[in-house]
Amino acid sequence: MKVIKTELEGCLIIRPTVFEDSRGYFFESHNTNHFNKALGQNVSFVQDNQSFSTRGVIRALHYQKGDNAQAKLIHVLNGVILDVAVDLRPHSKTYGEYFSVELSSENKKQLFVPRGFAHGFSVLSDTAEVLYKCDNYYNKESEGGIIYNDVTLNIDWKVSPEEIKVSEKDLILPTLKEILV
């Protein structure tokens, strides 16, 4: 496994070691011992979430607050997504900035998003199945989010405006400036 640092401290791209031959491929998508050693910290995942989405879907920028904050490890089982993380840690030098990366079933990259970040993705292929591990349980009272088309962030989701599909819940999320107040 190779760990690649991003511009946002703690937000990391994970490239697993893939073994390919005439039969196909094999790789460990997660090994707690190897993962923690590579990160230099102990992360214990307690919940797996899986989603299926069609082209143009934006699952907007969600996060959990306080003691219920979650670190996530995102992996694409089928298709291609643009994965986005926004740094919401008040004392971080990259506070309010975002990072994006294409994750796909072909490139097998994973993105580790530490606690204190908002996370979302857009679907760039006809369909996509996404699996993400969380190090804390979901808590409805602690959830928050940022509107996908926030002008301060100005994220290019890599889908045309007429293709964009966003849930009603995500369409009424606040802006970054509103949550930072």
PDB file of C-alpha atoms in Angstrom:
ATOM      1  CA  MET A   1       0.000   0.000   0.000  1.00  0.00           C
ATOM      2  CA  LYS A   2       1.206   3.487  -0.850  1.00  0.00           C
ATOM      3  CA  VAL A   3       0.022   6.577   1.054  1.00  0.00           C
ATOM      4  CA  ILE A   4      -0.013   9.879  -0.842  1.00  0.00           C
ATOM      5  CA  LYS A   5      -0.407  13.161   1.061  1.00  0.00           C
ATOM      6  CA  THR A   6      -2.805  15.787  -0.296  1.00  0.00           C
ATOM      7  CA  GLU A   7      -2.834  19.561   0.174  1.00  0.00           C
ATOM      8  CA  LEU A   8      -5.134  19.077   3.184  1.00  0.00           C
ATOM      9  CA  GLU A   9      -3.253  17.753   6.207  1.00  0.00           C
ATOM     10  CA  GLY A  10      -4.493  14.304   7.198  1.00  0.00           C
ATOM     11  CA  CYS A  11      -6.491  13.789   4.002  1.00  0.00           C
ATOM     12  CA  LEU A  12      -4.690  10.960   2.194  1.00  0.00           C
ATOM     13  CA  ILE A  13      -4.910   8.974  -1.027  1.00  0.00           C
ATOM     14  CA  ILE A  14      -4.365   5.259  -0.480  1.00  0.00           C
ATOM     15  CA  ARG A  15      -3.069   3.161  -3.385  1.00  0.00           C
ATOM     16  CA  PRO A  16      -3.373  -0.519  -2.556  1.00  0.00           C
ATOM     17  CA  THR A  17      -0.957  -3.079  -3.955  1.00  0.00           C
ATOM     18  CA  VAL A  18      -2.832  -4.862  -6.744  1.00  0.00           C
ATOM     19  CA  PHE A  19      -1.847  -8.318  -7.978  1.00  0.00           C
ATOM     20  CA  GLU A  20      -3.001  -8.975 -11.556  1.00  0.00           C
ATOM     21  CA  ASP A  21      -2.719 -11.995 -13.807  1.00  0.00           C
ATOM     22  CA  SER A  22      -4.681 -13.698 -16.588  1.00  0.00           C
ATOM     23  CA  ARG A  23      -7.493 -14.550 -14.152  1.00  0.00           C
ATOM     24  CA  GLY A  24      -8.071 -10.943 -13.026  1.00  0.00           C
ATOM     25  CA  TYR A  25      -6.805  -9.160  -9.942  1.00  0.00           C
ATOM     26  CA  PHE A  26      -6.601  -9.362  -6.159  1.00  0.00           C
ATOM     27  CA  PHE A  27      -5.877  -6.752  -3.497  1.00  0.00           C
ATOM     28  CA  GLU A  28      -6.514  -6.127   0.173  1.00  0.00           C
ATOM     29  CA  SER A  29      -8.994  -3.264   0.230  1.00  0.00           C
ATOM     30  CA  HIS A  30      -8.373  -2.853   3.959  1.00  0.00           C
ATOM     31  CA  ASN A  31      -6.043  -4.330   6.546  1.00  0.00           C
ATOM     32  CA  THR A  32      -6.209  -2.523   9.897  1.00  0.00           C
ATOM     33  CA  ASN A  33      -2.605  -3.301  10.876  1.00  0.00           C
ATOM     34  CA  HIS A  34      -1.107  -2.167   7.554  1.00  0.00           C
ATOM     35  CA  PHE A  35      -3.441   0.844   7.336  1.00  0.00           C
ATOM     36  CA  ASN A  36      -2.659   2.130  10.838  1.00  0.00           C
ATOM     37  CA  LYS A  37       1.067   1.593  10.380  1.00  0.00           C
ATOM     38  CA  ALA A  38       1.030   3.487   7.061  1.00  0.00           C
ATOM     39  CA  LEU A  39      -0.984   6.368   8.573  1.00  0.00           C
ATOM     40  CA  GLY A  40       1.000   6.452  11.811  1.00  0.00           C
ATOM     41  CA  GLN A  41      -2.202   6.509  13.843  1.00  0.00           C
ATOM     42  CA  ASN A  42      -4.844   4.106  15.067  1.00  0.00           C
ATOM     43  CA  VAL A  43      -8.133   4.268  13.195  1.00  0.00           C
ATOM     44  CA  SER A  44     -10.781   1.715  14.087  1.00  0.00           C
ATOM     45  CA  PHE A  45     -13.643   1.519  11.605  1.00  0.00           C
ATOM     46  CA  VAL A  46     -17.008   0.541  13.112  1.00  0.00           C
ATOM     47  CA  GLN A  47     -19.509   1.088  10.291  1.00  0.00           C
ATOM     48  CA  ASP A  48     -19.547   0.458   6.534  1.00  0.00           C
ATOM     49  CA  ASN A  49     -21.878   2.386   4.242  1.00  0.00           C
ATOM     50  CA  GLN A  50     -22.561   1.537   0.612  1.00  0.00           C
ATOM     51  CA  SER A  51     -24.360   3.602  -2.019  1.00  0.00           C
ATOM     52  CA  PHE A  52     -25.462   3.124  -5.607  1.00  0.00           C
ATOM     53  CA  SER A  53     -25.969   6.227  -7.748  1.00  0.00           C
ATOM     54  CA  THR A  54     -26.470   7.191 -11.377  1.00  0.00           C
ATOM     55  CA  ARG A  55     -24.541   9.686 -13.510  1.00  0.00           C
ATOM     56  CA  GLY A  56     -24.825  13.281 -12.336  1.00  0.00           C
ATOM     57  CA  VAL A  57     -25.802  12.462  -8.755  1.00  0.00           C
ATOM     58  CA  ILE A  58     -24.075  14.691  -6.229  1.00  0.00           C
ATOM     59  CA  ARG A  59     -24.123  13.354  -2.698  1.00  0.00           C
ATOM     60  CA  ALA A  60     -23.317  16.659  -1.118  1.00  0.00           C
ATOM     61  CA  LEU A  61     -20.956  17.705   1.569  1.00  0.00           C
ATOM     62  CA  HIS A  62     -21.951  15.924   4.779  1.00  0.00           C
ATOM     63  CA  TYR A  63     -20.251  15.731   8.165  1.00  0.00           C
ATOM     64  CA  GLN A  64     -20.849  14.725  11.773  1.00  0.00           C
ATOM     65  CA  LYS A  65     -20.155  17.252  14.554  1.00  0.00           C
ATOM     66  CA  GLY A  66     -18.503  17.014  17.961  1.00  0.00           C
ATOM     67  CA  ASP A  67     -18.044  13.641  19.618  1.00  0.00           C
ATOM     68  CA  ASN A  68     -19.827  12.028  16.680  1.00  0.00           C
ATOM     69  CA  ALA A  69     -17.351  13.240  14.041  1.00  0.00           C
ATOM     70  CA  GLN A  70     -16.316  10.536  11.591  1.00  0.00           C
ATOM     71  CA  ALA A  71     -13.163   9.664   9.704  1.00  0.00           C
ATOM     72  CA  LYS A  72     -13.943   7.871   6.431  1.00  0.00           C
ATOM     73  CA  LEU A  73     -12.156   5.618   3.989  1.00  0.00           C
ATOM     74  CA  ILE A  74     -13.852   5.832   0.581  1.00  0.00           C
ATOM     75  CA  HIS A  75     -13.530   3.136  -2.091  1.00  0.00           C
ATOM     76  CA  VAL A  76     -15.342   2.729  -5.427  1.00  0.00           C
ATOM     77  CA  LEU A  77     -16.555  -0.791  -6.152  1.00  0.00           C
ATOM     78  CA  ASN A  78     -17.907   0.001  -9.614  1.00  0.00           C
ATOM     79  CA  GLY A  79     -17.773   3.156 -11.729  1.00  0.00           C
ATOM     80  CA  VAL A  80     -16.087   6.549 -11.361  1.00  0.00           C
ATOM     81  CA  ILE A  81     -16.675   9.378  -8.883  1.00  0.00           C
ATOM     82  CA  LEU A  82     -15.164  12.732  -8.080  1.00  0.00           C
ATOM     83  CA  ASP A  83     -14.587  12.543  -4.332  1.00  0.00           C
ATOM     84  CA  VAL A  84     -14.441  15.817  -2.389  1.00  0.00           C
ATOM     85  CA  ALA A  85     -13.283  16.651   1.149  1.00  0.00           C
ATOM     86  CA  VAL A  86     -13.629  20.089   2.796  1.00  0.00           C
ATOM     87  CA  ASP A  87     -11.469  20.978   5.811  1.00  0.00           C
ATOM     88  CA  LEU A  88     -13.694  22.234   8.652  1.00  0.00           C
ATOM     89  CA  ARG A  89     -11.068  22.089  11.405  1.00  0.00           C
ATOM     90  CA  PRO A  90     -10.935  25.632  12.876  1.00  0.00           C
ATOM     91  CA  HIS A  91      -7.207  25.559  13.722  1.00  0.00           C
ATOM     92  CA  SER A  92      -6.067  24.008  10.434  1.00  0.00           C
ATOM     93  CA  LYS A  93      -3.973  26.044   7.996  1.00  0.00           C
ATOM     94  CA  THR A  94      -6.283  24.756   5.214  1.00  0.00           C
ATOM     95  CA  TYR A  95      -9.519  25.586   7.066  1.00  0.00           C
ATOM     96  CA  GLY A  96     -12.342  26.111   4.555  1.00  0.00           C
ATOM     97  CA  GLU A  97     -10.392  24.636   1.611  1.00  0.00           C
ATOM     98  CA  TYR A  98     -11.266  21.515  -0.367  1.00  0.00           C
ATOM     99  CA  PHE A  99      -9.515  18.677  -2.168  1.00  0.00           C
ATOM    100  CA  SER A 100     -10.938  16.480  -4.919  1.00  0.00           C
ATOM    101  CA  VAL A 101      -9.759  13.306  -6.616  1.00  0.00           C
ATOM    102  CA  GLU A 102     -11.213  10.826  -9.089  1.00  0.00           C
ATOM    103  CA  LEU A 103     -11.740   7.407  -7.534  1.00  0.00           C
ATOM    104  CA  SER A 104     -12.743   4.492  -9.706  1.00  0.00           C
ATOM    105  CA  SER A 105     -13.053   0.752  -9.827  1.00  0.00           C
ATOM    106  CA  GLU A 106     -10.218   0.856 -12.383  1.00  0.00           C
ATOM    107  CA  ASN A 107      -7.670   2.984 -10.499  1.00  0.00           C
ATOM    108  CA  LYS A 108      -8.621   1.384  -7.139  1.00  0.00           C
ATOM    109  CA  LYS A 109      -7.508   4.513  -5.266  1.00  0.00           C
ATOM    110  CA  GLN A 110      -9.073   5.184  -1.885  1.00  0.00           C
ATOM    111  CA  LEU A 111      -9.423   8.457  -0.028  1.00  0.00           C
ATOM    112  CA  PHE A 112      -8.957   8.717   3.719  1.00  0.00           C
ATOM    113  CA  VAL A 113     -10.880  11.692   5.109  1.00  0.00           C
ATOM    114  CA  PRO A 114     -10.072  12.406   8.784  1.00  0.00           C
ATOM    115  CA  ARG A 115     -12.502  13.689  11.396  1.00  0.00           C
ATOM    116  CA  GLY A 116     -13.309  17.363  11.019  1.00  0.00           C
ATOM    117  CA  PHE A 117     -14.001  17.276   7.286  1.00  0.00           C
ATOM    118  CA  ALA A 118     -17.143  17.454   5.173  1.00  0.00           C
ATOM    119  CA  HIS A 119     -17.322  14.823   2.449  1.00  0.00           C
ATOM    120  CA  GLY A 120     -19.236  14.381  -0.786  1.00  0.00           C
ATOM    121  CA  PHE A 121     -18.963  13.020  -4.299  1.00  0.00           C
ATOM    122  CA  SER A 122     -20.372  13.264  -7.800  1.00  0.00           C
ATOM    123  CA  VAL A 123     -20.918  10.332 -10.158  1.00  0.00           C
ATOM    124  CA  LEU A 124     -18.998  10.615 -13.436  1.00  0.00           C
ATOM    125  CA  SER A 125     -19.868   7.207 -14.907  1.00  0.00           C
ATOM    126  CA  ASP A 126     -23.281   5.821 -15.884  1.00  0.00           C
ATOM    127  CA  THR A 127     -23.554   4.302 -12.399  1.00  0.00           C
ATOM    128  CA  ALA A 128     -21.301   4.007  -9.360  1.00  0.00           C
ATOM    129  CA  GLU A 129     -21.211   1.846  -6.257  1.00  0.00           C
ATOM    130  CA  VAL A 130     -19.297   3.406  -3.385  1.00  0.00           C
ATOM    131  CA  LEU A 131     -18.248   1.814  -0.106  1.00  0.00           C
ATOM    132  CA  TYR A 132     -17.035   3.913   2.772  1.00  0.00           C
ATOM    133  CA  LYS A 133     -15.822   2.868   6.161  1.00  0.00           C
ATOM    134  CA  CYS A 134     -16.521   5.145   9.152  1.00  0.00           C
ATOM    135  CA  ASP A 135     -14.685   5.217  12.475  1.00  0.00           C
ATOM    136  CA  ASN A 136     -17.766   6.384  14.397  1.00  0.00           C
ATOM    137  CA  TYR A 137     -21.456   5.546  14.248  1.00  0.00           C
ATOM    138  CA  TYR A 138     -23.904   7.822  12.433  1.00  0.00           C
ATOM    139  CA  ASN A 139     -25.838  10.150  14.741  1.00  0.00           C
ATOM    140  CA  LYS A 140     -28.742  12.088  13.200  1.00  0.00           C
ATOM    141  CA  GLU A 141     -28.591  14.896  15.780  1.00  0.00           C
ATOM    142  CA  SER A 142     -24.920  15.525  14.917  1.00  0.00           C
ATOM    143  CA  GLU A 143     -25.221  15.684  11.154  1.00  0.00           C
ATOM    144  CA  GLY A 144     -24.423  18.784   9.159  1.00  0.00           C
ATOM    145  CA  GLY A 145     -23.759  19.732   5.590  1.00  0.00           C
ATOM    146  CA  ILE A 146     -22.752  22.363   3.058  1.00  0.00           C
ATOM    147  CA  ILE A 147     -24.681  23.117  -0.141  1.00  0.00           C
ATOM    148  CA  TYR A 148     -23.014  21.503  -3.162  1.00  0.00           C
ATOM    149  CA  ASN A 149     -22.932  24.722  -5.236  1.00  0.00           C
ATOM    150  CA  ASP A 150     -21.441  26.972  -2.542  1.00  0.00           C
ATOM    151  CA  VAL A 151     -19.876  29.973  -4.307  1.00  0.00           C
ATOM    152  CA  THR A 152     -17.055  30.283  -1.755  1.00  0.00           C
ATOM    153  CA  LEU A 153     -15.854  26.734  -2.406  1.00  0.00           C
ATOM    154  CA  ASN A 154     -16.643  26.887  -6.150  1.00  0.00           C
ATOM    155  CA  ILE A 155     -16.247  23.118  -6.593  1.00  0.00           C
ATOM    156  CA  ASP A 156     -16.187  21.821 -10.159  1.00  0.00           C
ATOM    157  CA  TRP A 157     -18.132  18.584  -9.747  1.00  0.00           C
ATOM    158  CA  LYS A 158     -17.211  17.557 -13.342  1.00  0.00           C
ATOM    159  CA  VAL A 159     -20.867  17.089 -14.364  1.00  0.00           C
ATOM    160  CA  SER A 160     -22.876  19.457 -16.539  1.00  0.00           C
ATOM    161  CA  PRO A 161     -25.602  21.539 -14.842  1.00  0.00           C
ATOM    162  CA  GLU A 162     -28.393  19.717 -16.697  1.00  0.00           C
ATOM    163  CA  GLU A 163     -27.103  16.346 -15.426  1.00  0.00           C
ATOM    164  CA  ILE A 164     -26.930  17.304 -11.741  1.00  0.00           C
ATOM    165  CA  LYS A 165     -29.222  15.335  -9.417  1.00  0.00           C
ATOM    166  CA  VAL A 166     -29.286  16.359  -5.746  1.00  0.00           C
ATOM    167  CA  SER A 167     -31.600  15.187  -2.966  1.00  0.00           C
ATOM    168  CA  GLU A 168     -34.197  17.607  -1.605  1.00  0.00           C
ATOM    169  CA  LYS A 169     -32.439  17.423   1.762  1.00  0.00           C
ATOM    170  CA  ASP A 170     -29.109  18.453   0.206  1.00  0.00           C
ATOM    171  CA  LEU A 171     -30.678  21.340  -1.748  1.00  0.00           C
ATOM    172  CA  ILE A 172     -31.454  23.212   1.480  1.00  0.00           C
ATOM    173  CA  LEU A 173     -28.043  22.876   3.155  1.00  0.00           C
ATOM    174  CA  PRO A 174     -26.304  26.077   4.312  1.00  0.00           C
ATOM    175  CA  THR A 175     -23.252  27.641   2.716  1.00  0.00           C
ATOM    176  CA  LEU A 176     -19.735  27.307   4.097  1.00  0.00           C
ATOM    177  CA  LYS A 177     -19.857  30.898   5.404  1.00  0.00           C
ATOM    178  CA  GLU A 178     -23.117  30.156   7.226  1.00  0.00           C
ATOM    179  CA  ILE A 179     -21.678  27.169   9.087  1.00  0.00           C
ATOM    180  CA  LEU A 180     -18.394  28.913   9.923  1.00  0.00           C
ATOM    181  CA  VAL A 181     -20.184  31.732  11.751  1.00  0.00           C
TER     182      VAL A 181
END
